[in-house]
Coordinates of C-alpha atoms and ligand atoms in Angstrom, one line a residue:
X1 CA -4.0 -23.1 -0.9
X2 CA -0.5 -22.5 0.3
X3 CA 0.2 -21.8 3.9
X4 CA 1.4 -18.5 5.3
X5 CA 5.1 -19.6 5.5
X6 CA 5.2 -20.9 1.9
X7 CA 3.1 -17.8 0.9
X8 CA 5.9 -15.5 2.1
X9 CA 8.7 -17.5 0.5
X10 CA 6.8 -17.7 -2.7
X11 CA 6.4 -13.9 -2.8
X12 CA 10.1 -13.4 -2.0
X13 CA 11.0 -15.9 -4.8
X14 CA 8.7 -13.9 -7.2
X15 CA 10.3 -10.6 -6.4
X16 CA 13.8 -12.1 -6.8
X17 CA 12.9 -13.7 -10.1
X18 CA 11.6 -10.4 -11.6
X19 CA 13.6 -9.0 -14.5
X20 CA 12.8 -5.4 -13.3
X21 CA 14.5 -3.9 -10.3
X22 CA 12.3 -3.8 -7.2
X23 CA 13.1 -1.7 -4.1
X24 CA 10.7 -1.3 -1.2
X25 CA 11.2 1.5 1.3
X26 CA 9.5 2.6 4.5
X27 CA 7.7 6.0 4.5
X28 CA 10.9 7.8 5.1
X29 CA 12.6 6.2 2.1
X30 CA 14.8 3.7 4.1
X31 CA 15.2 0.5 2.0
X32 CA 13.6 -2.6 3.5
X33 CA 13.7 -5.0 0.6
X34 CA 15.2 -5.2 -2.9
X35 CA 16.0 -7.8 -5.5
X36 CA 19.1 -8.8 -7.6
X37 CA 17.8 -6.9 -10.7
X38 CA 17.8 -3.7 -8.6
X39 CA 21.5 -4.2 -7.7
X40 CA 22.3 -4.9 -11.4
X41 CA 20.7 -1.6 -12.4
X42 CA 22.5 0.2 -9.6
X43 CA 25.7 -1.5 -10.8
X44 CA 26.5 -2.6 -7.2
X45 CA 27.2 -5.8 -5.4
X46 CA 27.0 -4.2 -1.9
X47 CA 24.0 -4.5 0.3
X48 CA 21.7 -1.5 0.2
X49 CA 19.6 -2.6 3.1
X50 CA 18.6 0.2 5.5
X51 CA 20.2 2.8 3.3
X52 CA 18.1 5.8 2.2
X53 CA 16.8 5.6 -1.4
X54 CA 18.0 9.1 -2.1
X55 CA 21.6 8.1 -1.5
X56 CA 21.4 5.0 -3.7
X57 CA 19.4 6.3 -6.6
X58 CA 21.0 9.3 -8.2
X59 CA 18.6 10.6 -10.7
X60 CA 18.9 13.4 -13.3
X61 CA 16.2 14.8 -15.5
X62 CA 16.7 15.4 -19.3
X63 CA 18.3 18.8 -18.6
X64 CA 20.8 17.3 -16.2
X65 CA 19.2 18.6 -13.0
X66 CA 19.2 16.4 -9.9
X67 CA 15.9 14.8 -8.9
X68 CA 15.2 15.0 -5.2
X69 CA 13.4 11.8 -4.4
X70 CA 12.1 12.8 -1.0
X71 CA 10.1 15.7 -2.7
X72 CA 8.5 13.1 -5.0
X73 CA 7.6 10.9 -2.0
X74 CA 6.3 13.7 0.1
X75 CA 2.9 14.1 -1.7
X76 CA 2.7 10.8 -3.5
X77 CA -0.8 9.4 -3.3
X78 CA -1.0 7.6 -6.6
X79 CA 1.6 5.9 -8.9
X80 CA 4.4 8.1 -10.3
X81 CA 5.9 7.0 -13.6
X82 CA 8.6 8.5 -15.7
X83 CA 10.6 7.4 -18.8
X84 CA 12.6 10.5 -18.9
X85 CA 15.1 10.2 -16.0
X86 CA 18.7 9.1 -16.1
X87 CA 20.5 7.1 -13.5
X88 CA 23.9 8.5 -12.9
X89 CA 26.8 6.3 -11.8
X90 CA 29.8 7.4 -9.8
X91 CA 32.1 7.3 -12.9
X92 CA 29.8 9.8 -14.6
X93 CA 28.2 7.4 -17.0
X94 CA 24.5 6.9 -17.0
X95 CA 21.5 4.8 -18.2
X96 CA 18.0 5.9 -19.2
X97 CA 15.5 4.7 -16.7
X98 CA 11.9 3.7 -16.6
X99 CA 10.9 4.3 -13.0
X100 CA 7.6 3.7 -11.2
X101 CA 7.0 4.7 -7.6
X102 CA 3.8 3.6 -5.8
X103 CA 2.7 3.9 -2.3
X104 CA 2.2 0.5 -0.7
X105 CA -1.5 -0.2 -0.1
X106 CA -2.9 -2.8 2.1
X107 CA -6.4 -4.3 1.7
X108 CA -6.3 -5.3 5.3
X109 CA -4.3 -4.6 8.5
X110 CA -4.3 -0.8 8.6
X111 CA -1.5 -1.0 11.2
X112 CA 1.0 -2.5 8.9
X113 CA 4.0 -0.3 8.0
X114 CA 3.5 2.3 5.2
X115 CA 6.0 2.8 2.5
X116 CA 6.8 2.8 -1.2
X117 CA 7.7 0.4 -3.9
X118 CA 10.1 1.3 -6.7
X119 CA 10.2 -0.5 -10.0
X120 CA 13.3 0.2 -12.2
X121 CA 14.1 -0.7 -15.7
X122 CA 17.1 0.2 -17.9
X123 CA 15.5 1.6 -21.2
X124 CA 18.7 3.0 -22.7
X125 CA 18.4 0.8 -25.8
X126 CA 14.7 1.7 -26.3
X127 CA 15.4 5.4 -25.8
X128 CA 18.2 5.3 -28.4
X129 CA 15.9 3.5 -30.8
X130 CA 13.3 6.1 -30.2
X131 CA 15.8 8.9 -30.9
X132 CA 17.0 7.2 -34.0
X133 CA 13.4 6.8 -35.2
X134 CA 12.7 10.5 -34.6
X135 CA 15.9 11.5 -36.3
X136 CA 15.0 9.3 -39.3
X137 CA 11.5 10.7 -39.5
X138 CA 12.8 14.2 -39.4
X139 CA 15.4 13.7 -42.1
X140 CA 13.1 11.7 -44.4
X141 CA 10.3 14.2 -44.2
X142 CA 12.6 17.1 -44.8
X143 CA 14.2 15.4 -47.9
X144 CA 10.8 14.4 -49.4
X145 CA 9.2 17.8 -49.0
X146 CA 10.9 19.6 -51.9
X147 CA 10.6 16.9 -54.7
X148 CA 7.0 16.2 -53.8
X149 CA 6.2 20.0 -53.8
X150 CA 7.8 20.3 -57.3
X151 CA 5.9 17.2 -58.6
X152 CA 2.7 18.6 -57.2
X153 CA 3.2 22.0 -58.9
X154 CA 4.0 20.4 -62.2
X155 CA 1.2 17.9 -62.2
X156 CA -1.2 20.7 -61.1
X157 CA -0.1 22.8 -64.1
X158 CA -0.6 19.9 -66.5
X159 CA -4.0 19.3 -65.0
X160 CA -4.9 23.0 -65.6
X161 CA -3.7 22.9 -69.2
X162 CA -5.6 19.6 -69.9
X163 CA -8.8 21.0 -68.4
X164 CA -8.7 23.9 -70.9
X165 CA -8.3 21.6 -73.8
X166 CA -10.8 19.2 -75.3
X167 CA -8.2 16.5 -74.9
X168 CA -8.0 12.9 -74.1
X169 CA -10.2 11.9 -71.2
X170 CA -7.9 9.0 -70.2
X171 CA -5.0 11.4 -69.9
X172 CA -7.1 13.8 -67.8
X173 CA -8.2 11.0 -65.4
X174 CA -4.6 9.8 -65.1
X175 CA -3.3 13.3 -64.3
X176 CA -6.1 13.8 -61.8
X177 CA -5.4 10.6 -60.0
X178 CA -1.7 11.4 -59.9
X179 CA -2.5 14.8 -58.5
X180 CA -4.7 13.3 -55.7
X181 CA -1.9 10.8 -54.8
X182 CA 0.7 13.6 -54.6
X183 CA -1.7 15.7 -52.4
X184 CA -2.0 12.7 -50.1
X185 CA 1.7 12.2 -50.0
X186 CA 2.4 15.9 -49.2
X187 CA -0.2 15.7 -46.3
X188 CA 1.6 12.6 -44.9
X189 CA 5.0 14.3 -45.2
X190 CA 3.6 17.4 -43.4
X191 CA 2.3 15.2 -40.6
X192 CA 5.6 13.4 -40.3
X193 CA 7.6 16.6 -40.2
X194 CA 5.2 18.2 -37.7
X195 CA 5.4 15.0 -35.6
X196 CA 9.2 15.1 -35.3
X197 CA 9.2 18.8 -34.5
X198 CA 6.4 18.3 -31.9
X199 CA 8.4 15.5 -30.3
X200 CA 11.5 17.8 -30.0
X201 CA 9.4 20.8 -28.8
X202 CA 10.5 22.7 -31.9
X203 CA 7.0 23.8 -33.1
X204 CA 6.9 27.5 -33.6
X205 CA 3.9 29.7 -34.5
X206 CA 3.9 32.3 -37.2
X207 CA 0.7 34.2 -37.1
X208 CA -1.0 35.9 -40.0
X209 CA -4.5 37.2 -40.7
X210 CA -6.3 34.2 -42.2
X211 CA -9.1 34.6 -44.6
X212 CA -11.3 31.7 -43.3
X213 CA -13.7 31.8 -46.2
X214 CA -10.8 31.4 -48.7
X215 CA -9.2 28.7 -46.6
X216 CA -12.4 26.6 -46.4
X217 CA -12.9 27.1 -50.2
X218 CA -9.4 26.0 -51.0
X219 CA -9.8 22.8 -48.9
X220 CA -13.0 22.0 -50.6
X221 CA -11.4 22.5 -54.0
X222 CA -8.4 20.3 -53.1
X223 CA -10.5 17.5 -51.8
X224 CA -13.6 17.7 -54.0
X225 CA -12.1 15.3 -56.5
X226 CA -11.1 12.7 -53.9
X227 CA -14.6 12.8 -52.3
X228 CA -16.3 12.6 -55.6
X229 CA -14.3 9.6 -56.6
X230 CA -15.9 7.8 -53.6
X231 CA -19.3 9.0 -54.6
X232 CA -19.4 11.4 -51.7
X233 CA -20.6 15.0 -51.6
X234 CA -18.1 17.5 -50.1
X235 CA -20.1 20.5 -48.9
X236 CA -18.7 23.7 -47.3
X237 CA -20.6 26.4 -45.4
X238 CA -19.1 29.6 -44.2
X239 CA -21.0 32.1 -42.1
X240 CA -21.4 35.6 -43.6
X241 CA -20.2 37.3 -40.4
X242 CA -16.7 35.7 -40.5
X243 CA -13.8 38.1 -40.0
X244 CA -10.1 37.4 -40.5
X245 CA -8.7 35.0 -38.0
X246 CA -5.3 35.8 -36.4
X247 CA -3.5 32.4 -36.1
X248 CA -1.1 30.2 -37.9
X249 CA -2.3 29.6 -41.5
X250 CA -0.1 26.6 -41.8
X251 CA -1.3 24.8 -38.7
X252 CA -5.0 25.7 -39.1
X253 CA -4.8 24.3 -42.6
X254 CA -3.0 21.2 -41.4
X255 CA -5.6 20.5 -38.6
X256 CA -8.6 21.0 -40.9
X257 CA -6.9 18.9 -43.6
X258 CA -6.5 16.0 -41.1
X259 CA -10.1 16.1 -40.1
X260 CA -11.2 16.4 -43.7
X261 CA -9.1 13.6 -45.1
X262 CA -10.2 11.3 -42.3
X263 CA -13.8 12.0 -42.9
X264 CA -13.4 11.2 -46.6
X265 CA -11.4 8.1 -45.8
X266 CA -13.8 6.7 -43.2
X267 CA -17.0 7.5 -45.1
X268 CA -18.4 5.1 -47.7
X269 CA -21.6 6.9 -48.5
X270 CA -23.3 10.2 -47.9
X271 CA -21.5 13.4 -47.4
X272 CA -18.7 15.3 -45.7
X273 CA -19.4 18.8 -44.5
X274 CA -17.0 21.5 -43.4
X275 CA -18.3 24.7 -41.8
X276 CA -16.9 27.8 -40.2
X277 CA -18.6 30.4 -38.0
X278 CA -17.6 33.1 -35.6
X279 CA -17.4 31.9 -32.0
X280 CA -16.2 33.6 -28.9
X281 CA -13.0 35.3 -29.7
X282 CA -12.3 33.3 -32.9
X283 CA -13.8 30.8 -35.2
X284 CA -15.5 27.5 -34.7
X285 CA -14.8 24.9 -37.5
X286 CA -16.7 21.7 -37.8
X287 CA -16.0 18.7 -40.0
X288 CA -18.7 16.2 -40.0
X289 CA -19.4 13.0 -42.0
X290 CA -21.9 10.2 -42.4
X291 CA -19.2 7.6 -42.1
X292 CA -18.4 4.5 -40.1
X293 CA -18.4 6.4 -36.8
X294 CA -16.1 5.8 -33.8
X295 CA -17.1 3.6 -30.8
X296 CA -17.2 5.2 -27.3
X297 CA -14.0 3.4 -26.2
X298 CA -12.1 4.3 -29.4
X299 CA -13.2 8.0 -29.0
X300 CA -11.0 8.2 -25.9
X301 CA -7.9 6.9 -27.8
X302 CA -8.1 8.5 -31.3
X303 CA -5.7 11.3 -30.3
X304 CA -3.1 8.9 -29.0
X305 CA 0.1 8.4 -31.1
X306 CA -0.2 5.6 -33.7
X307 CA -3.7 4.7 -32.6
X308 CA -5.9 3.2 -35.3
X309 CA -9.2 1.5 -34.7
X310 CA -9.3 -2.3 -34.9
X311 CA -12.5 -1.9 -37.0
X312 CA -11.9 -3.7 -40.4
X313 CA -13.4 -0.7 -42.2
X314 CA -10.6 1.5 -40.7
X315 CA -8.0 -1.0 -41.5
X316 CA -9.0 -1.4 -45.2
X317 CA -7.8 2.2 -45.6
X318 CA -4.1 3.1 -45.4
X319 CA -3.1 5.3 -42.4
X320 CA -0.4 5.8 -39.8
X321 CA -2.3 6.9 -36.7
X322 CA -0.4 10.1 -36.4
X323 CA -2.8 12.6 -38.0
X324 CA -4.9 13.2 -34.9
X325 CA -2.0 13.0 -32.5
X326 CA -0.3 15.8 -34.5
X327 CA -3.7 17.7 -34.7
X328 CA -3.9 17.6 -30.9
X329 CA -0.4 19.0 -30.5
X330 CA -1.0 21.8 -33.0
X331 CA -4.4 22.6 -31.3
X332 CA -2.6 22.9 -27.9
X333 CA -0.1 25.3 -29.5
X334 CA -2.8 27.5 -31.0
X335 CA -4.9 27.5 -27.7
X336 CA -7.7 25.7 -29.6
X337 CA -10.3 23.3 -28.1
X338 CA -11.4 20.1 -29.9
X339 CA -14.6 18.3 -29.3
X340 CA -15.6 15.0 -30.9
X341 CA -19.0 13.4 -31.1
X342 CA -19.6 10.3 -33.0
X343 CA -22.0 7.3 -33.3
X344 CA -20.8 4.0 -34.6
X345 CA -22.3 3.4 -38.1
X346 CA -23.8 6.9 -38.3
X347 CA -21.0 9.3 -38.6
X348 CA -18.6 11.7 -36.7
X349 CA -18.5 15.3 -35.9
X350 CA -15.2 17.0 -35.1
X351 CA -15.4 20.6 -33.8
X352 CA -12.5 22.9 -33.2
X353 CA -12.6 26.3 -31.7
X354 CA -9.6 28.4 -32.8
X355 CA -9.1 31.7 -30.9
X356 CA -7.5 34.8 -32.3
X357 CA -3.9 34.9 -31.1
X358 CA -3.0 38.3 -29.8
X359 CA 0.7 38.9 -30.5
X360 CA 2.8 40.2 -27.7
X361 CA 4.6 43.3 -28.9
Ligands
ADP401 P1 -5.1 7.4 -39.5 O1 -3.8 7.6 -40.3 O2 -5.3 6.0 -39.1 O3 -6.3 8.0 -40.2 P2 -5.5 9.4 -37.4 O4 -4.6 9.8 -36.3 O5 -5.9 10.5 -38.4 O6 -4.8 8.2 -38.2 O7 -6.9 8.9 -36.8 C1 -6.8 7.9 -35.8 C2 -8.0 6.9 -35.9 O8 -9.2 7.6 -35.5 C3 -8.3 6.3 -37.3 O9 -7.4 5.3 -37.5 C4 -9.7 6.0 -37.1 O10 -9.8 4.7 -36.4 C5 -10.3 7.1 -36.2 N1 -10.9 8.2 -37.0 C6 -10.5 9.4 -37.2 N2 -11.3 10.2 -37.9 C7 -12.4 9.4 -38.1 C8 -13.6 9.6 -38.8 N3 -14.0 10.7 -39.4 N4 -14.5 8.5 -38.8 C9 -14.2 7.3 -38.3 N5 -13.0 7.1 -37.6 C10 -12.1 8.1 -37.6

């Protein structure tokens, strides 16, 4: 055990050795303590002791509006974190900032002074890498879209012609496989393009009257081959009472396609079932499988960006971990509700309720 005195100097040394900027204030925002890294980020060599944090930390949001720190502190009961603020310097230049603000909590000594601790980190480089990556994804997905669509159309025509003829089986298999791979590629490109638009808040909805029965049928037709190749049944049931659904054909298709391709990918035996039935003011779709299932802890994370389960049965399949993230974004846009139930080694059931969108005149 170290004594109280050493304890204190040890803690001070820890704070001063930290690479992140640390500033502690009292409950009114007056600075009591800070480290060298904080001065570096503030680009200052002056003392900031006893100054108000609001005068020292000039923050802007992404739209360039000033952030009023006292307003954040006023009702702060839990940790506040942002990666979207900029720190403005007096010469007009700025850095992107990771900032965390937390109320100081004591486990003993209720009479000790109350206050806040700020952690600051310059993330300008990370941010610009993120922007470059988003830009790259956006350009690549845009450029790939047309050639892949043309290839898909041509291969699909060739497939159609071959099916009609009593031709070479080898050729038929080759063309079928090529077609499956192109369909996979175009799904991936769609996800990438939706991802970059979602990140830039550029997703727009175009509503049409969707024939749900046709939509489910076409999905079954597109993925029947792929399921069959794995020895799986791909069944579809649509309720007789279904009416047209007013929503985005493109996005509803993309959502169901993501559920369906996952179910086929993560199921080694049994079947995959897609259903649609009228529900509240819209349609309830389910995609269920008899696959590897998803553990309880993974179920909480499958909609996170780039999340893929560590399970080797997941990892033996190719994937990016963006399908369900994109699905969640699209569902939010359509006002849809997703519900997942799954049992490890038994299978998964993805349900999504998509309401009719009433257009505003
Ligand atoms: P991926 O490209 O990895 O399939 P997704 O975002 O579509 O990315 O899915 C995220 C993760 O959720 C998958 O990697 C997998 O671990 C899990 N998952 C999704 N659907 C299923 C399913 N039907 N059965 C088992 N696991 C699934």
